[in-house]
Short mmCIF file of C-alpha atoms in Angstrom, two decimals:
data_model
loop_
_atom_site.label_atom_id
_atom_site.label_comp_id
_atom_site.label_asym_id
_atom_site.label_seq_id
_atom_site.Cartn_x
_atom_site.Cartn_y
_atom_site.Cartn_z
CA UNK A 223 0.00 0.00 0.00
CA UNK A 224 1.36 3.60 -0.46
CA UNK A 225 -0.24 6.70 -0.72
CA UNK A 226 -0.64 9.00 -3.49
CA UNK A 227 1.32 12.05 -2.14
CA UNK A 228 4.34 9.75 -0.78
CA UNK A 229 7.84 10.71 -2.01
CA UNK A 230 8.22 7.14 -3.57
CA UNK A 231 4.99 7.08 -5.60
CA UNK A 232 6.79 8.12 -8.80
CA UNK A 233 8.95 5.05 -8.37
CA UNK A 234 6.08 2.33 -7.75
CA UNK A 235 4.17 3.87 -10.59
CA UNK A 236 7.06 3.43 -12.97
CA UNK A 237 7.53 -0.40 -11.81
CA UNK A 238 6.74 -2.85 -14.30
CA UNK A 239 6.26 -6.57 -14.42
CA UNK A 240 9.49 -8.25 -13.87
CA UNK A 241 11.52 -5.42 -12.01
CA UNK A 242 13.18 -6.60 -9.07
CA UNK A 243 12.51 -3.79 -5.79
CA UNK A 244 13.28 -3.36 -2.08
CA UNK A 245 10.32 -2.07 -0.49
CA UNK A 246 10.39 -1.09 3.15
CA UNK A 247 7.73 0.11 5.73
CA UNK A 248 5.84 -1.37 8.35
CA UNK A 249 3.07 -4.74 7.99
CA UNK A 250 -0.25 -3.42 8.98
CA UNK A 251 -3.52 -4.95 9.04
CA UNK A 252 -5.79 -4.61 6.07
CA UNK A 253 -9.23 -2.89 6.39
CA UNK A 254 -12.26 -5.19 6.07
CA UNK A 255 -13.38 -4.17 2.75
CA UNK A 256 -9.99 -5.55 1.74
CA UNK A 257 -9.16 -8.61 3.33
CA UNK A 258 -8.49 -11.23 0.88
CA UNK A 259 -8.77 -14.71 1.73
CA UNK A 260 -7.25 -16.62 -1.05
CA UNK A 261 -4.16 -14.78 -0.21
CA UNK A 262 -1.94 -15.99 2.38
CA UNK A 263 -1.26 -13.02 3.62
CA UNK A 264 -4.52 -11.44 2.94
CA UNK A 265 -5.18 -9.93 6.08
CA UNK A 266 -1.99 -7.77 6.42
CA UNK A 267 -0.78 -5.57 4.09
CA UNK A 268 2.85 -3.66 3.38
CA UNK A 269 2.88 0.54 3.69
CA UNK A 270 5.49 1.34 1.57
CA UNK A 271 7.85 4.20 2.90
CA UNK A 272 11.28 3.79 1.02
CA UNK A 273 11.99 2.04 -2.49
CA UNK A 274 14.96 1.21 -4.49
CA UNK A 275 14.85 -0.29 -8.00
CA UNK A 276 17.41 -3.26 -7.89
CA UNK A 277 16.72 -4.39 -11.11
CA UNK A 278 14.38 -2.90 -14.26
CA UNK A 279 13.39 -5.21 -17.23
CA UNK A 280 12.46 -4.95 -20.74
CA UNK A 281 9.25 -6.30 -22.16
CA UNK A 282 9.92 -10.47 -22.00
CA UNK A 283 9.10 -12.68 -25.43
CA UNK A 284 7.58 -15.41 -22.84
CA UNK A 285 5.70 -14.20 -20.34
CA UNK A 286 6.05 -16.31 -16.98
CA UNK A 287 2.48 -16.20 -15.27
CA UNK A 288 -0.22 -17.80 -16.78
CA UNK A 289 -0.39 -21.33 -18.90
CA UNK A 290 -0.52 -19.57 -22.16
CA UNK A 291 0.34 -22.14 -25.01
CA UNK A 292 3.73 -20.96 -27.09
CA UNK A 293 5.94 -22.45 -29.88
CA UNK A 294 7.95 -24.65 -29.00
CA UNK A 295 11.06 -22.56 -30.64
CA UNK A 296 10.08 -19.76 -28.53
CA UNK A 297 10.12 -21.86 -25.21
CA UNK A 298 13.55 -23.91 -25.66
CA UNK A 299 15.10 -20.33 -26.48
CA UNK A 300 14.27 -18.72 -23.35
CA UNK A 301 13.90 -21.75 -21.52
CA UNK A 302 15.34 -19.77 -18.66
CA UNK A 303 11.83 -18.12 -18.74
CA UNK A 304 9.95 -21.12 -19.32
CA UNK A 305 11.29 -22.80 -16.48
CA UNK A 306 9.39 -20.22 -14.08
CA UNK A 307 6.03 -20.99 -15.43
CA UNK A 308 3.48 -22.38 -12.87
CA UNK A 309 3.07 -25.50 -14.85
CA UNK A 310 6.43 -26.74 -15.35
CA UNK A 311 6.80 -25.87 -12.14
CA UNK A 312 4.29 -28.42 -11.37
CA UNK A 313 5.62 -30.19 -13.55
CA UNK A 314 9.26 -30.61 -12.19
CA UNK A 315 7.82 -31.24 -8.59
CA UNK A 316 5.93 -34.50 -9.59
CA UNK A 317 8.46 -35.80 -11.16
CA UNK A 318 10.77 -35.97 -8.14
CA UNK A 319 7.70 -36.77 -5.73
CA UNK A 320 6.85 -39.52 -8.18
CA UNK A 321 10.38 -40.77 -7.83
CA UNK A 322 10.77 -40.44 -4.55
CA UNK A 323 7.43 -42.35 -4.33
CA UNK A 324 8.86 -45.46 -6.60
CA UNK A 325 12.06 -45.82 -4.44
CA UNK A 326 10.47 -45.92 -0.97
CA UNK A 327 7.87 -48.63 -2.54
CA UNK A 328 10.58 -50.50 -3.96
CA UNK A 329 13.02 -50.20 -0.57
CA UNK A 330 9.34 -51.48 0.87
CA UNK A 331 9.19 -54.57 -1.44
CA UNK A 332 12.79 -55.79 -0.50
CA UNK A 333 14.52 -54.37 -3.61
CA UNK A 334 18.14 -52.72 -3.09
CA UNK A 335 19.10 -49.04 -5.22
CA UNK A 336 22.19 -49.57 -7.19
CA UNK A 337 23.83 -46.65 -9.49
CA UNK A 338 25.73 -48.62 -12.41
CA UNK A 339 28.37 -46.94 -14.96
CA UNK A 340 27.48 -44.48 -17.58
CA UNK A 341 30.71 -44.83 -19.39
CA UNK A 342 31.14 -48.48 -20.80
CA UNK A 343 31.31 -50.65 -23.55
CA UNK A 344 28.75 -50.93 -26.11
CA UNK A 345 25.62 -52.97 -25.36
CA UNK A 346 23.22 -52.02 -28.38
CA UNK A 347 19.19 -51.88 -27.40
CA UNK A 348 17.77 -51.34 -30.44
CA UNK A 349 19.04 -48.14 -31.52
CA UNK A 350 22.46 -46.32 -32.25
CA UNK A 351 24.93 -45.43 -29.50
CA UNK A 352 26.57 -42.45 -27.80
CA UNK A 353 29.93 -42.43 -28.43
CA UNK A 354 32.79 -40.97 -25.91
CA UNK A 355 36.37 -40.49 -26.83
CA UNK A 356 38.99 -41.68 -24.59
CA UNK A 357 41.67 -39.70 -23.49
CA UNK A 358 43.75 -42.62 -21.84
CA UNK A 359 43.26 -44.73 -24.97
CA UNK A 360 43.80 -42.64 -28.04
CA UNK A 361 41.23 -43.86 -30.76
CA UNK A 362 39.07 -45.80 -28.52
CA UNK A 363 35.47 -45.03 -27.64
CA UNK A 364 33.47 -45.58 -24.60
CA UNK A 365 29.44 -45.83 -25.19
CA UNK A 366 26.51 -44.51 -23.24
CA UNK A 367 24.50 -46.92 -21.98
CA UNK A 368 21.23 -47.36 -23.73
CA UNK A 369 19.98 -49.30 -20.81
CA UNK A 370 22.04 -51.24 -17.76
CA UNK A 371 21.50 -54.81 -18.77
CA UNK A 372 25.08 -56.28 -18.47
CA UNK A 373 25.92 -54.40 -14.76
CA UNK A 374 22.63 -55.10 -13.22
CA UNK A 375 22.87 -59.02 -14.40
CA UNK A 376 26.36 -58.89 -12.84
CA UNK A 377 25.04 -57.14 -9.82
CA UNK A 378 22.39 -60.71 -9.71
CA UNK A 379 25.67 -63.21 -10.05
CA UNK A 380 27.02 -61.34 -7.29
CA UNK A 381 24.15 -61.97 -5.16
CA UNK A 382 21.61 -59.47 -4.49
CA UNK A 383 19.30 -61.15 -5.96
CA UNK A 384 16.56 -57.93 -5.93
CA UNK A 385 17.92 -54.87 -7.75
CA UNK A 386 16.21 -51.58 -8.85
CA UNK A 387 17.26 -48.24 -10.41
CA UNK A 388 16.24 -44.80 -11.62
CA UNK A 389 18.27 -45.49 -14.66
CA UNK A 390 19.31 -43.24 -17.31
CA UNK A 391 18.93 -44.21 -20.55
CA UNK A 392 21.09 -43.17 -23.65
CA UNK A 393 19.80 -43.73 -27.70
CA UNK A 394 20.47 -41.89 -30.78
CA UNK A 395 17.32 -42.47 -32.12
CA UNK A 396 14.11 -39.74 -32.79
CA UNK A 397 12.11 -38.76 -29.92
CA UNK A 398 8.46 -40.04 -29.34
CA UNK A 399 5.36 -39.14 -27.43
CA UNK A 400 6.60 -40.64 -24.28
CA UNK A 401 10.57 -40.11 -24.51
CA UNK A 402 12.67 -36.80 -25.21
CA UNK A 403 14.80 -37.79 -28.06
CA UNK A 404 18.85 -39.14 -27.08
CA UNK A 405 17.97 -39.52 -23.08
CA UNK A 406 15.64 -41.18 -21.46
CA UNK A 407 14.82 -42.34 -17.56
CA UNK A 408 13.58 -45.71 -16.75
CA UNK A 409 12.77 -47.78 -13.34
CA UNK A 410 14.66 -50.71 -13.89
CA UNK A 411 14.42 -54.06 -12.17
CA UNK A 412 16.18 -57.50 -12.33
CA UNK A 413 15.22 -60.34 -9.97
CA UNK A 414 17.32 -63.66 -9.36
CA UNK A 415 15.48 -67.63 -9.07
CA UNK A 416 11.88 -65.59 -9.53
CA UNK A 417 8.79 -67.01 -11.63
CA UNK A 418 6.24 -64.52 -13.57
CA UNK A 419 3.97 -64.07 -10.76
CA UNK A 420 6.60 -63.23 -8.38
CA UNK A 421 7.64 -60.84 -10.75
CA UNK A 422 3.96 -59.36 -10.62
CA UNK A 423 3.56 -59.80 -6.87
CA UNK A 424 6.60 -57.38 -6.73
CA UNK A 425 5.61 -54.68 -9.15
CA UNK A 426 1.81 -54.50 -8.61
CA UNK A 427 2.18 -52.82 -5.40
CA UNK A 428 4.60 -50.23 -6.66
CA UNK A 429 2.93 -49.43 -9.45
CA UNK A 430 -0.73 -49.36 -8.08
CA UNK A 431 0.36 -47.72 -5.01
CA UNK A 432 2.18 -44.56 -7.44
CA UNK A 433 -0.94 -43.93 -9.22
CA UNK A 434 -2.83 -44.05 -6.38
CA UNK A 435 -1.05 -41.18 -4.89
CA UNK A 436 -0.81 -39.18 -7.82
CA UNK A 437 -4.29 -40.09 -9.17
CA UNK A 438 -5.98 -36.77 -7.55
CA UNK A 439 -9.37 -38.26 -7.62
CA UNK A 440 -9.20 -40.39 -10.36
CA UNK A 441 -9.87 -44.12 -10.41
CA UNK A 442 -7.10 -46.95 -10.39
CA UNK A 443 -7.51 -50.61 -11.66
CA UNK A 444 -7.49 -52.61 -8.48
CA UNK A 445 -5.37 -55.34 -7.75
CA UNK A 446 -4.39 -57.77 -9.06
CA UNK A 447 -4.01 -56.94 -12.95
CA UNK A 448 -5.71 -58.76 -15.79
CA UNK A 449 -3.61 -60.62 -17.72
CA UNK A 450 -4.01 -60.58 -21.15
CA UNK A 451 -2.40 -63.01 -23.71
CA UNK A 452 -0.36 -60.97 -26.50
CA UNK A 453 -2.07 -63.17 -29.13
CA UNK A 454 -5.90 -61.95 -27.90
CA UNK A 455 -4.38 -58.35 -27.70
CA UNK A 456 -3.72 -58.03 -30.62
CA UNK A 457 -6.58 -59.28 -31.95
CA UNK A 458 -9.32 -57.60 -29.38
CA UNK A 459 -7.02 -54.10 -29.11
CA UNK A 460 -4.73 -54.41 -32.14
CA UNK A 461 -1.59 -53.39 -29.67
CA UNK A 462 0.10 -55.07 -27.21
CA UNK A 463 -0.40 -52.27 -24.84
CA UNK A 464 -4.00 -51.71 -25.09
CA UNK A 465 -5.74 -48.71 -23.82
CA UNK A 466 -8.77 -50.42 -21.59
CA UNK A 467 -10.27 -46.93 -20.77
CA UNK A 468 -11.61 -48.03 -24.31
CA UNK A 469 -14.55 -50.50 -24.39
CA UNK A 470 -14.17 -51.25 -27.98
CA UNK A 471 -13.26 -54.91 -29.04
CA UNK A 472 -11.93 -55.62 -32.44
CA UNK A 473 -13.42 -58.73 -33.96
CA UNK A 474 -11.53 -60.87 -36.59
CA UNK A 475 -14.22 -61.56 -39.63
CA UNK A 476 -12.17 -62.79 -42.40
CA UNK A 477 -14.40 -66.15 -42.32
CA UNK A 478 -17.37 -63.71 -42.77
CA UNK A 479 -16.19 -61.97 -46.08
CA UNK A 480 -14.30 -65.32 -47.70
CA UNK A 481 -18.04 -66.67 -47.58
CA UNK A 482 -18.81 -68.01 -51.20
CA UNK A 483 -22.33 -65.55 -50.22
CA UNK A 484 -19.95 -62.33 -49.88
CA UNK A 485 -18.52 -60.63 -53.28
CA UNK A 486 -16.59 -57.87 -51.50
CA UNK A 487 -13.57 -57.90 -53.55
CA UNK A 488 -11.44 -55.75 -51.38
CA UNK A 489 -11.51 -58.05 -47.92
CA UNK A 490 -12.06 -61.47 -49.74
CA UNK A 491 -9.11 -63.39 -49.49
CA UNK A 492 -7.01 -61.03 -47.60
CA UNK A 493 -4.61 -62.10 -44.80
CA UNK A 494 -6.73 -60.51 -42.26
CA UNK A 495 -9.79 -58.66 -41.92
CA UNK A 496 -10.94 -56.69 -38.82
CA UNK A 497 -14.28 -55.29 -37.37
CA UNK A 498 -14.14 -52.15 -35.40
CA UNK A 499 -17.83 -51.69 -33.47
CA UNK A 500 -18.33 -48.22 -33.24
CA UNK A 501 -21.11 -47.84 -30.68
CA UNK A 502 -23.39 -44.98 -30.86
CA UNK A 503 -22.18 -43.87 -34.53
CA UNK A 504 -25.62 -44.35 -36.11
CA UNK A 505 -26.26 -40.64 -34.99
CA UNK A 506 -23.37 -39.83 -37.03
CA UNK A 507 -23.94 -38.16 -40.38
CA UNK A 508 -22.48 -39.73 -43.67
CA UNK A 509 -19.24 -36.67 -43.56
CA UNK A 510 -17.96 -39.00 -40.19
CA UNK A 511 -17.77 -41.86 -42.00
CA UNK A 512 -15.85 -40.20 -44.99
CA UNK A 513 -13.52 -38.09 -42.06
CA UNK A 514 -12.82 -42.14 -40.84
CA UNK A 515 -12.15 -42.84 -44.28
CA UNK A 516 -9.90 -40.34 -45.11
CA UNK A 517 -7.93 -40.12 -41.60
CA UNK A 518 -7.15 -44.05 -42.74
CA UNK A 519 -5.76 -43.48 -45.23
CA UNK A 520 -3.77 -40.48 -44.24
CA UNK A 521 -2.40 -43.28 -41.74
CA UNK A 522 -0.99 -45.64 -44.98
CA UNK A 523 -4.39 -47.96 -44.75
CA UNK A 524 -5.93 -48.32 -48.08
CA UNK A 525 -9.18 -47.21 -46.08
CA UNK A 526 -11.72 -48.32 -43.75
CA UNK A 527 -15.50 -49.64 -45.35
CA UNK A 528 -18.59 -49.20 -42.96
CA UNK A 529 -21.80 -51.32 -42.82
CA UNK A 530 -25.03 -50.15 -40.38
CA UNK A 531 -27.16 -52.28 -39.00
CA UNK A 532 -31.14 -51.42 -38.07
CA UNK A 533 -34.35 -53.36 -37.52
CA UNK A 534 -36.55 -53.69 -39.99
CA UNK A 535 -40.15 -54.89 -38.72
CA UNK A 536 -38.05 -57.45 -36.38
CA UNK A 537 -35.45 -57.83 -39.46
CA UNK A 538 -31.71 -57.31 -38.82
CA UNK A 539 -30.64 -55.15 -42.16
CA UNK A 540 -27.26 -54.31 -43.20
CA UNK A 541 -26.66 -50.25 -44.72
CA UNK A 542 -23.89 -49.07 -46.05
CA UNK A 543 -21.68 -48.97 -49.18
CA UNK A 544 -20.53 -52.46 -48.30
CA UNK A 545 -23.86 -54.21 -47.47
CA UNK A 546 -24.92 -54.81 -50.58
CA UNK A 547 -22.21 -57.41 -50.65
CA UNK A 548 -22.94 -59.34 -48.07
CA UNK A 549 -25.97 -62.12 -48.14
CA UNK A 550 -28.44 -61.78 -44.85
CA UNK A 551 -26.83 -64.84 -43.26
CA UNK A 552 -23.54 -62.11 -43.97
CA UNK A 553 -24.41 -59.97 -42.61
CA UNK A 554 -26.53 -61.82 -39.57
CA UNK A 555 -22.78 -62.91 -38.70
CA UNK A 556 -21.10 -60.11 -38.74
CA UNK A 557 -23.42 -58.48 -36.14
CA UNK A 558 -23.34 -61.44 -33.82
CA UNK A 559 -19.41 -61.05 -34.00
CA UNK A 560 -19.55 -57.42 -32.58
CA UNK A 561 -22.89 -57.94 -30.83
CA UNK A 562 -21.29 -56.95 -27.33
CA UNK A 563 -20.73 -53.40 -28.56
CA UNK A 564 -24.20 -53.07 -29.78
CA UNK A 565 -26.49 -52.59 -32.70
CA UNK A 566 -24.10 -49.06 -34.02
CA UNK A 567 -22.17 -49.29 -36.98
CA UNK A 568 -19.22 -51.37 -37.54
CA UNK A 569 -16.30 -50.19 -39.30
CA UNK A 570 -13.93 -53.09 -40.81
CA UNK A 571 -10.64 -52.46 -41.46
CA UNK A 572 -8.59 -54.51 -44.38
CA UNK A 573 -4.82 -54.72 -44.38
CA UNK A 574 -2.33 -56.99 -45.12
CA UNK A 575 -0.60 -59.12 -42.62
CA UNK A 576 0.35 -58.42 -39.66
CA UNK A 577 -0.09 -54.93 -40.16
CA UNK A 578 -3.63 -55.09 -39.78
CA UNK A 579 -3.34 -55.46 -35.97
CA UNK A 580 -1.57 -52.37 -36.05
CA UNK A 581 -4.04 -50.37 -38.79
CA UNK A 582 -7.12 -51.79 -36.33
CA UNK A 583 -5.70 -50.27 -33.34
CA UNK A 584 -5.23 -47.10 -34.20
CA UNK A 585 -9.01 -46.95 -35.58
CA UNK A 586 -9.76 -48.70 -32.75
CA UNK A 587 -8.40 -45.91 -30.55
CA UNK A 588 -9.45 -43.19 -33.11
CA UNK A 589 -13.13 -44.02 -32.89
CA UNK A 590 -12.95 -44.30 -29.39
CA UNK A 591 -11.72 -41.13 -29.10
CA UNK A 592 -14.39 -38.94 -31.88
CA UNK A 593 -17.12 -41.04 -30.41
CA UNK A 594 -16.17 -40.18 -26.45
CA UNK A 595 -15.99 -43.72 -25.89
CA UNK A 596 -12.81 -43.29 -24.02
CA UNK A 597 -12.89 -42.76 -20.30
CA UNK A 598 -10.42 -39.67 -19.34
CA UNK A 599 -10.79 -39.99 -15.62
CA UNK A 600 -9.53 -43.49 -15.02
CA UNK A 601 -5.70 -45.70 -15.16
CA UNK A 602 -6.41 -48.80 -16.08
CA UNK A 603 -3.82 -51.76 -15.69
CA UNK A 604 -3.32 -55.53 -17.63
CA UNK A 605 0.27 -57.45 -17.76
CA UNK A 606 0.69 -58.81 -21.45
CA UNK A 607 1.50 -62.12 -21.01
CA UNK A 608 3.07 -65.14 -23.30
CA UNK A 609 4.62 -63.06 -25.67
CA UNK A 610 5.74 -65.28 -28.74
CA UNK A 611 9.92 -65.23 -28.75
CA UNK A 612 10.31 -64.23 -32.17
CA UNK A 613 8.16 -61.93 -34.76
CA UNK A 614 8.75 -60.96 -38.70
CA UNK A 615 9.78 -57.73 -39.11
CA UNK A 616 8.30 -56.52 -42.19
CA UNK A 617 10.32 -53.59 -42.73
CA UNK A 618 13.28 -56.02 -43.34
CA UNK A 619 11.84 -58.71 -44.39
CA UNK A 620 13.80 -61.11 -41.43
CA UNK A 621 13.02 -62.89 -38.04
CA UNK A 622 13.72 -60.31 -35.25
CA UNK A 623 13.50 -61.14 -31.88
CA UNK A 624 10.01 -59.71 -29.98
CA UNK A 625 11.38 -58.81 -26.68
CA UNK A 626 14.44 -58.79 -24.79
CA UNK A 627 16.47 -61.87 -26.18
CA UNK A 628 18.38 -61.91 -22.75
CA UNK A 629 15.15 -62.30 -20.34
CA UNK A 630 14.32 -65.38 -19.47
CA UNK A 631 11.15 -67.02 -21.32
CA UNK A 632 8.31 -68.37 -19.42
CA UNK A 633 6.06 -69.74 -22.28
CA UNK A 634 5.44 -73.38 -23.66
CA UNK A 635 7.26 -74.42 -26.85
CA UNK A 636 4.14 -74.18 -28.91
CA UNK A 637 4.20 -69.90 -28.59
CA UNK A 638 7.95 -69.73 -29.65
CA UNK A 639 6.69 -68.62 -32.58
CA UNK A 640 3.92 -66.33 -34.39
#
């Protein structure tokens, strides 16, 4: 507070946002009429008697209050600014009270906190290494670890059989939605003479137990997890980390459309074809089935056909520019297949091999998504289990291993393959 005919008031009334000042007077207590209570210190106020101007400031090209959205440009060149925003403030706090969080569960469950090397030899993950240049060995190169598989598996053989870390993580390889691009953190585990569900028995309670305290309000999958086998994930969700906030279920219907009563060209005789329910879409106008359309192929899928069905005096009958394809018994079928998601429209996807898991999913997830099928206010938890050892990897047209080669495989002989 100051008033008008003070000697300072020139000063304050110059100040502007970002100038650093002394003020000094007395703390007196605010009048009624201006008590605020969301302040802290609403009931007391400052009367300013002497000012000095410690620091002025120019007009900033980020401002710091408020959770204004900027270019990203803009915000890694004055990071410095960006940094004091009330977000990524909020931001940088829950990610060390999430860690924190992880390590005192984990210390709970019996697991011991090791730190292993950064600088060693190379121990490729599935992407390029870091190099470092040695200075005692003149043309030699240490590598960043891209994760610490060998030093943690030593760290078993010497006995402690329960390990964790906070572990840094180190790949040249292009950043995604989940991981900055080059570095990466991970909570990494190893345990020694363990089966799967001892495995789960350990992690469950970590992981529940984090998102419970960090959920602010919002529901958690209770214990203990589904488990889900990779091959019926990939046919019900089309991923092998399904999002279950998402009641849709893909159906596989390439019996359906090889039918001798089904002249569908474009599905008949494919490797795979999928049915995507898409519950309450019959309100939809014709435009949201030519947005799906187009948004597939935008994705590299030669498209995505649609069929409605409706009752007709007590008749099931198919709509759509595919129904005309299908016989009644067709058609019959393919509505008993997605029965579960109701009577909407199903939208069938057709794509070669085993990228039609992958082009399902994402529609899968897409419709979900346009049609507000997807819950927002839930975490919801499954373990993928029985993982075949081995997968084709289309892109180079070769075997590739599906997971870690070094892990230890808990499956029967008949999934060692796809």
């Amino acid at each position: 507070m100051i008033e008008p005919d003070s000697p300072v008031f020139a000063t304050v009334a110059e100040a502007r946002s970002e100038w650093v000042l002394t003020l000094t007077g007395p703390i007196v207590a605010r009048t009624p009429e201006t008590i605020n209570p969301d302040l802290p210190t609403g009931e007391i106020e400052l009367r300013i008697e002497e000012i000095a101007v410690q620091s002025r400031a120019e007009e900033l090209p980020l401002p710091v209050f408020g959770d204004l959205d900027y270019p990203e440009e803009t915000r890694l060149r004055y990071r410095f600014l960006d940094l004091r925003r009330e977000r990524l403030h909020r931001n940088i706090v829950l990610r060390s009270e999430v860690v924190q969080s992880i390590r005192r569960r984990m210390v709970a469950e019996g697991f011991t906190e090791f730190q292993t090397p950064i600088l060693t030899a190379s121990s490729p993950e599935g992407a390029r290494d870091f190099l470092v240049p040695s200075r005692l060995h003149p043309g030699k190169f240490y590598a960043l670890p891209q994760a610490p598989q060998q030093f943690k598996q030593l760290i078993m053989v010497a006995g402690f059989d329960r390990y964790f870390q906070i572990a840094p993580c180190f790949r040249d390889e292009d950043g995604r939605a989940d991981r900055s691009p080059g570095e990466f953190y991970q909570l990494d585990v190893e345990m020694s003479f363990v089966t799967q569900d001892d495995v789960f028995a350990a992690i469950e309670p970590v992981l529940h137990g984090v998102f419970e305290e960090f959920a602010k309000g919002r529901k958690v999958s209770s214990k203990p997890f589904p488990r889900i086998p990779y091959s019926e994930a990939m046919l019900r969700y089309g991923s092998d980390k399904p999002d279950l906030r998402n009641p849709i279920l893909i159906a596989d219907v390439k019996d359906i459309f090889d039918r001798d009563d089904v002249s569908f060209k474009a599905f008949k005789g494919k490797d795979a074809v999928r049915a995507i329910p898409a519950p309450g879409a019959a309100s939809q106008p014709r435009s949201w089935f030519d947005k799906m359309n187009e948004w597939a192929r935008g994705e590299g899928a030669p498209g995505l056909g649609y069929i409605v069905f409706e009752d007709e005096g007590g008749t099931l009958a198919g709509k759509g520019p595919i129904a005309k394809f299908l016989s009644s018994e067709a058609i019959r079928q393919l509505a008993a297949k997605t029965a579960k998601q109701g009577r909407g429209r199903g939208v069938l996807c057709r794509r070669q091999g085993g990228a039609c898991g992958d082009a399902a999913g994402h529609a899968r997830l897409k419709i979900g998504n346009e049609l507000g099928l997807t819950r927002k206010d839930v975490f919801e938890f499954c373990w993928i289990v029985d993982f075949p050892m081995y997968e084709w990897n289309e892109d180079e047209k070769r075997i590739d291993f599906s997971h870690n080669p070094f892990s230890m495989r808990i499956l029967p002989a008949r999934n060692s393959c796809p």
